[in-house]
Amino acid sequence: MLEVIAFSLLNGLLYGMLLFMLSSGLTLIFGMMGVLNFAHASFYMLGAYFAYTMGLYTGFWVALFLAPVLVALLGAMVERYGLRRVHQHGHVPELLFTFGLAYVIEELVRLFWGNIPMNYRMPEALNFPLFTLFGTSYPAFRVFMLVVAVVMFVGLYLLLKKTRAGLIIQGSLSRPDIVSALGHNVPQAFMWVFAFGTGLAALGGVIGGIHFVTEPGMAFMMGPIVFVVVVLGGLGSIQGALIASILIGVLQTFALSVDWSLAALGAYFGYAVPPDHFFATLWYMDSTRLAPILPYILLVLMLIFRPRGLMGKRET
Amino acid sequence: MSARTALALKGVTKNFGRAEIIRGVDLEIRENERHVVIGPNGAGKSTLFHLISGRLQASSGSIQLFGREIDGLPPHRINRMGLSRSFQVTNLFQNMTVMENLRCALLWSQGHKYAFWKRVTSQQGVTQRAEELLERLHLSEKRDVPASLLSYAEQRALEIGATIASGAQVLLLDEPTAGMSRTEADDMVELIREITTDCTLVLVEHDLGVVFNLADRISVLVYGEIIASDTPEAVRANAAVQEAYLGTEAH
Amino acid sequence: MNTTQERVAAGPNASAAVWAQRLWPWVLGAGVVVVMPVIFTSSYAITLMSHMGVMIVFALSYNMLLGNTGLLSFGHAVYFGLGAYTAMHVLRYIQATGFGLPIELIPLVGALAGLFFGIIFGSVSTRRAGVVFAMISLGIGEMVHASAHIFTGFFGGEAGLFGNRTVPSSLFGVDYGPGIAVYYLVMVWTLLAAVAMYLLRQTPLGWMANAVRDNPERAQFVGYSPQMVRFFQFALAATFAGLAGGLYVLVDEIVTDETVGMIQSGTVLLSAYIGGIGSFFGPVLGAILVVFLEGELSDITDAWLLYFGLLFVLVVMFAPQGIFGVLTQQFFAWRAGSWRGSLGPRLYGVASLVVAAIGVVAVIEMAYHYFRHWNPAEPMALFIFEVTVTGPMPWAVALTVAVAGLAAYVGHARPMLRRAMGGGGR
Ligand SMILES: Nc1ncnc2c1ncn2[C@@H]1O[C@H](COP(=O)(O)OP(=O)(O)O)[C@@H](O)[C@H]1O
Ligand SMILES: [Mg+2]
């Protein structure tokens, strides 16, 4: 039991940090620009595919740095030539634009790389068990993922706390009117924030593509979860995104690894619902099957009872 | 003048962050009185209106409308209790025509609520009242013009029209004549006088001619505090008011 | 809510001319409905047109949210799908027990289910508009879709649920075995639903929905709770979505979890928006177009989803009023005589864009052949040509055509058009 808990915690933390790589960028973009980027997970996917293809020529370590930069530049172009144009019509068209963009990116990925999963593997240098816990070895690559995520978090933290631009960005998360303090070139600032956010997502993709599977459906798999995370954490709040990411990560991992159901709980108290009862399906449902909807139940509950999220400072 | 109290504010305060904008306002407005609030720019007059009408919530204190507590209620509830307001910055349904704006302002008070089984344009009561208002506002010719295409003065007139349409017992008008020419303003004041013969009016106004001509009582708001609330004569004679306001602003 | 309508609506004693003006689109619509199956008789075409009817109701119901109330939903398929599932369960119940609900009324079951779930989910999601509403709708959509894999009793698991539409009795003694009979049934419901949704726009609720969309604050100060207005609109929209789901069951006789899924929600959003959310008939056009493209384009090219996405993005960027909006704009401009003197530049502009589009399509098609075909060196048919995409020539030509068309439009046709129209927009 202890073993399961320890591994679930570790894996949950890992998954949570991966979620954080995506959600931090998304929440940053939203906080600054008011744009909820529906295509955010698509940039995550592009990160994975770019890193895979680049890695074939340059090796993993160069791709780890180059792919996010490339995706960030792409993000800058999307902002400059697409989003900025619809910005004048308001936030709903912006959301629609990114929604359409997600479609287009997925189809383009299918076009260039095909429908089948890529053979995107971890570099040999990281392909060894780092330590052994309860007799089970833990792969070095997972620890590496954790390190990247932590480095990114620290970097983001320093950027936001210690630089002038960061302070203004932070301020504008809670008071959008402060954005004008960036000087008169607000559009350009938006462009770079958008690029930066998509770059972070791509970094998540470079790693997540190895950890999970690199295939065209990965964006639509990840996208809704990331939305859940940023809404739970509070739109525009980086700390909230971190907490919510880890929460969701751990929760989902636990639901998957711990075989648990209401019936088990009921049995503990010596109570059972008859098998032909109306609620029997729910009662005997084990948690592994409930795992996929847990985040959404959390989301809906949160929006009902605390719409600004865990750490959100303002309502939208 | 009736003895009933239409609006009563007790110890109302409002902070925006650390800035205290309304600092303990006590105010009693009797039924059917025309009450004018004056004060320098930034004194908090509009904020006070926002508090009364439910657009903002007071930080502390109590606001009562005909003896019922309204602080904390959403604006539409307060509106249904008989309080209607206009905005200093024109706030209309910009895509709708003049007639449509007036009809929208009438629907609730004419009891149509959220009905989805009858057509708006078949409601004779609404149409009639809207036509009357059009006449009164001198907007008949602009009947089918979208609000966004009206001139400034016409937009102001429509703003007032939408406010008074429902026949509310208490009206809050925030600078209805601001930015108007002399004749337009006179026209507006005449209209306001006409429609407020049997309702309570609270008005923010800068033109002192209008103020003394229209008001039954005047309150002077300076830096979020009421420094005087009395008849026009008494306010004119009040030394504190003269120092704080009239002395510097009177033309 | 437009001004012509305002003038037209003069009450019960309106003249015959007024009635004619009010009714002609509906009469025309009914005429088209009757004539179409006479022209296109294949069972494939009949089914396609039945699907169009279903999608029209669905898209119109979606526009009650997006167009009329300003609520952007990413989960409208929930009500469509749950309506469909409920209708399917009733159909199967009739099959099993011989319970006497006639088939013509089964769509109403879907509508009731839509209403039921619309009330439940609407009460939690309509507190807010804007981005928060969009997020909740997405969350609920994902939740219901994920539930489909969990509650397999209701959702029928991977395979979905089947039914047989010929089992229930008919009110009019019609045999609904042949697709044509179902087509007419669907169309009758489509017309009824469309008229109902059209009339709903003219009610106090419909007006206030527009008011709340444009200025929720002012709506509050005339006594309306924006939340309640949104809620009522939402529940009604869900009802019509459920109706569409019920119709879908009659056409396809199978329901799978895709009907509640994100893709279905996305399709209805695309249909309504591409058609144009600013007018009543926009979503109708969009629904017809999208179903047609889904059915036809997917046979012709692998790239159809890409074209779809690109079309949507282009509409969002350059024609937020939608295709129907553009058409009506042009029509009114033409009637007002503002085409005169600018006809040449207009045609030139359209021609240059068409040339650009041909170039882009050629590039995309060749790309699909190059990357997706098992043997890219095999010659492919492109329009009327036969090309081999492993050589540089076809690429150079296609790219040149695309760039030239675009350059002609941006650099020459558009400025010319602007000049001809006196500095105005397009
Ligand atoms: N939402 C707000 N946040 C912060 N300060 C505000 C806000 N609204 C008004 N204020 C401040 O409150 C003061 C009073 O404003 P207002 O009530 O509009 O004055 P008046 O109508 O008397 O000219 C002003 O100094 C203004 O800057
Ligand atoms: Mg003011």
PDB file of C-alpha atoms in Angstrom, chain B residues 150-246:
ATOM      1  CA  LEU B 150     -27.882  59.679 -32.460  1.00  0.00           C
ATOM      2  CA  SER B 151     -26.312  63.015 -31.640  1.00  0.00           C
ATOM      3  CA  TYR B 152     -24.944  63.480 -28.158  1.00  0.00           C
ATOM      4  CA  ALA B 153     -27.931  65.487 -26.925  1.00  0.00           C
ATOM      5  CA  GLU B 154     -30.342  62.972 -28.418  1.00  0.00           C
ATOM      6  CA  GLN B 155     -28.514  60.136 -26.706  1.00  0.00           C
ATOM      7  CA  ARG B 156     -28.800  61.989 -23.427  1.00  0.00           C
ATOM      8  CA  ALA B 157     -32.499  62.530 -23.986  1.00  0.00           C
ATOM      9  CA  LEU B 158     -32.951  58.836 -24.738  1.00  0.00           C
ATOM     10  CA  GLU B 159     -30.946  57.943 -21.654  1.00  0.00           C
ATOM     11  CA  ILE B 160     -33.336  59.997 -19.542  1.00  0.00           C
ATOM     12  CA  GLY B 161     -36.297  58.597 -21.447  1.00  0.00           C
ATOM     13  CA  ALA B 162     -35.214  55.018 -20.777  1.00  0.00           C
ATOM     14  CA  THR B 163     -34.801  55.914 -17.129  1.00  0.00           C
ATOM     15  CA  ILE B 164     -38.209  57.458 -16.635  1.00  0.00           C
ATOM     16  CA  ALA B 165     -40.037  55.049 -18.943  1.00  0.00           C
ATOM     17  CA  SER B 166     -40.993  52.545 -16.289  1.00  0.00           C
ATOM     18  CA  GLY B 167     -42.663  55.230 -14.168  1.00  0.00           C
ATOM     19  CA  ALA B 168     -40.433  54.550 -11.177  1.00  0.00           C
ATOM     20  CA  GLN B 169     -41.234  56.286  -7.908  1.00  0.00           C
ATOM     21  CA  VAL B 170     -37.651  57.272  -7.283  1.00  0.00           C
ATOM     22  CA  LEU B 171     -35.436  58.626 -10.035  1.00  0.00           C
ATOM     23  CA  LEU B 172     -31.691  59.151  -9.821  1.00  0.00           C
ATOM     24  CA  LEU B 173     -30.388  61.316 -12.635  1.00  0.00           C
ATOM     25  CA  ASP B 174     -26.633  61.757 -12.911  1.00  0.00           C
ATOM     26  CA  GLU B 175     -25.803  65.054 -14.646  1.00  0.00           C
ATOM     27  CA  PRO B 176     -28.594  64.885 -17.212  1.00  0.00           C
ATOM     28  CA  THR B 177     -27.673  68.215 -18.774  1.00  0.00           C
ATOM     29  CA  ALA B 178     -23.900  67.798 -18.914  1.00  0.00           C
ATOM     30  CA  GLY B 179     -22.463  68.711 -22.288  1.00  0.00           C
ATOM     31  CA  MET B 180     -25.692  70.141 -23.630  1.00  0.00           C
ATOM     32  CA  SER B 181     -26.218  73.550 -25.178  1.00  0.00           C
ATOM     33  CA  ARG B 182     -28.186  76.158 -23.267  1.00  0.00           C
ATOM     34  CA  THR B 183     -31.470  75.492 -25.059  1.00  0.00           C
ATOM     35  CA  GLU B 184     -31.097  71.741 -24.957  1.00  0.00           C
ATOM     36  CA  ALA B 185     -30.411  71.910 -21.229  1.00  0.00           C
ATOM     37  CA  ASP B 186     -33.423  74.138 -20.598  1.00  0.00           C
ATOM     38  CA  ASP B 187     -35.531  71.730 -22.552  1.00  0.00           C
ATOM     39  CA  MET B 188     -34.249  68.856 -20.485  1.00  0.00           C
ATOM     40  CA  VAL B 189     -34.879  70.647 -17.208  1.00  0.00           C
ATOM     41  CA  GLU B 190     -38.410  71.414 -18.322  1.00  0.00           C
ATOM     42  CA  LEU B 191     -38.925  67.766 -19.136  1.00  0.00           C
ATOM     43  CA  ILE B 192     -37.542  66.686 -15.797  1.00  0.00           C
ATOM     44  CA  ARG B 193     -39.773  69.125 -13.977  1.00  0.00           C
ATOM     45  CA  GLU B 194     -42.783  67.871 -15.906  1.00  0.00           C
ATOM     46  CA  ILE B 195     -42.269  64.195 -15.226  1.00  0.00           C
ATOM     47  CA  THR B 196     -41.310  64.535 -11.593  1.00  0.00           C
ATOM     48  CA  THR B 197     -44.491  66.110 -10.338  1.00  0.00           C
ATOM     49  CA  ASP B 198     -45.436  62.957  -8.500  1.00  0.00           C
ATOM     50  CA  CYS B 199     -42.211  61.126  -7.899  1.00  0.00           C
ATOM     51  CA  THR B 200     -39.029  61.506  -5.968  1.00  0.00           C
ATOM     52  CA  LEU B 201     -36.054  62.921  -7.802  1.00  0.00           C
ATOM     53  CA  VAL B 202     -32.406  62.822  -6.853  1.00  0.00           C
ATOM     54  CA  LEU B 203     -30.306  64.790  -9.271  1.00  0.00           C
ATOM     55  CA  VAL B 204     -26.634  65.544  -9.708  1.00  0.00           C
ATOM     56  CA  GLU B 205     -26.214  68.867 -11.405  1.00  0.00           C
ATOM     57  CA  HIS B 206     -23.447  71.385 -11.886  1.00  0.00           C
ATOM     58  CA  ASP B 207     -25.364  74.346 -13.256  1.00  0.00           C
ATOM     59  CA  LEU B 208     -26.256  76.317 -10.174  1.00  0.00           C
ATOM     60  CA  GLY B 209     -29.035  78.174 -11.989  1.00  0.00           C
ATOM     61  CA  VAL B 210     -30.740  74.857 -12.629  1.00  0.00           C
ATOM     62  CA  VAL B 211     -29.989  73.678  -9.123  1.00  0.00           C
ATOM     63  CA  PHE B 212     -31.619  76.551  -7.287  1.00  0.00           C
ATOM     64  CA  ASN B 213     -34.497  76.676  -9.721  1.00  0.00           C
ATOM     65  CA  LEU B 214     -35.388  72.997  -9.422  1.00  0.00           C
ATOM     66  CA  ALA B 215     -34.429  71.870  -5.963  1.00  0.00           C
ATOM     67  CA  ASP B 216     -36.626  71.470  -2.928  1.00  0.00           C
ATOM     68  CA  ARG B 217     -33.558  70.569  -0.989  1.00  0.00           C
ATOM     69  CA  ILE B 218     -29.863  70.486  -1.718  1.00  0.00           C
ATOM     70  CA  SER B 219     -27.084  68.315  -0.390  1.00  0.00           C
ATOM     71  CA  VAL B 220     -23.473  69.281  -0.769  1.00  0.00           C
ATOM     72  CA  LEU B 221     -21.001  66.431  -1.130  1.00  0.00           C
ATOM     73  CA  VAL B 222     -17.321  67.220  -0.688  1.00  0.00           C
ATOM     74  CA  TYR B 223     -14.634  64.535  -0.506  1.00  0.00           C
ATOM     75  CA  GLY B 224     -17.157  61.824   0.218  1.00  0.00           C
ATOM     76  CA  GLU B 225     -18.912  63.673   3.013  1.00  0.00           C
ATOM     77  CA  ILE B 226     -22.175  65.589   3.077  1.00  0.00           C
ATOM     78  CA  ILE B 227     -21.292  68.951   4.537  1.00  0.00           C
ATOM     79  CA  ALA B 228     -24.785  70.380   4.257  1.00  0.00           C
ATOM     80  CA  SER B 229     -28.261  69.131   3.426  1.00  0.00           C
ATOM     81  CA  ASP B 230     -30.945  71.771   3.521  1.00  0.00           C
ATOM     82  CA  THR B 231     -33.282  74.079   1.617  1.00  0.00           C
ATOM     83  CA  PRO B 232     -31.733  76.103  -1.199  1.00  0.00           C
ATOM     84  CA  GLU B 233     -31.819  79.300   0.859  1.00  0.00           C
ATOM     85  CA  ALA B 234     -30.142  77.731   3.843  1.00  0.00           C
ATOM     86  CA  VAL B 235     -27.486  76.103   1.672  1.00  0.00           C
ATOM     87  CA  ARG B 236     -26.805  79.405  -0.062  1.00  0.00           C
ATOM     88  CA  ALA B 237     -26.299  81.027   3.321  1.00  0.00           C
ATOM     89  CA  ASN B 238     -24.183  78.215   4.745  1.00  0.00           C
ATOM     90  CA  ALA B 239     -20.653  79.461   5.381  1.00  0.00           C
ATOM     91  CA  ALA B 240     -19.026  76.048   5.107  1.00  0.00           C
ATOM     92  CA  VAL B 241     -20.628  75.484   1.726  1.00  0.00           C
ATOM     93  CA  GLN B 242     -19.584  78.858   0.462  1.00  0.00           C
ATOM     94  CA  GLU B 243     -16.047  78.185   1.460  1.00  0.00           C
ATOM     95  CA  ALA B 244     -15.849  74.660   0.179  1.00  0.00           C
ATOM     96  CA  TYR B 245     -17.820  74.933  -2.976  1.00  0.00           C
ATOM     97  CA  LEU B 246     -19.831  77.942  -3.976  1.00  0.00           C
TER      98      LEU B 246
END
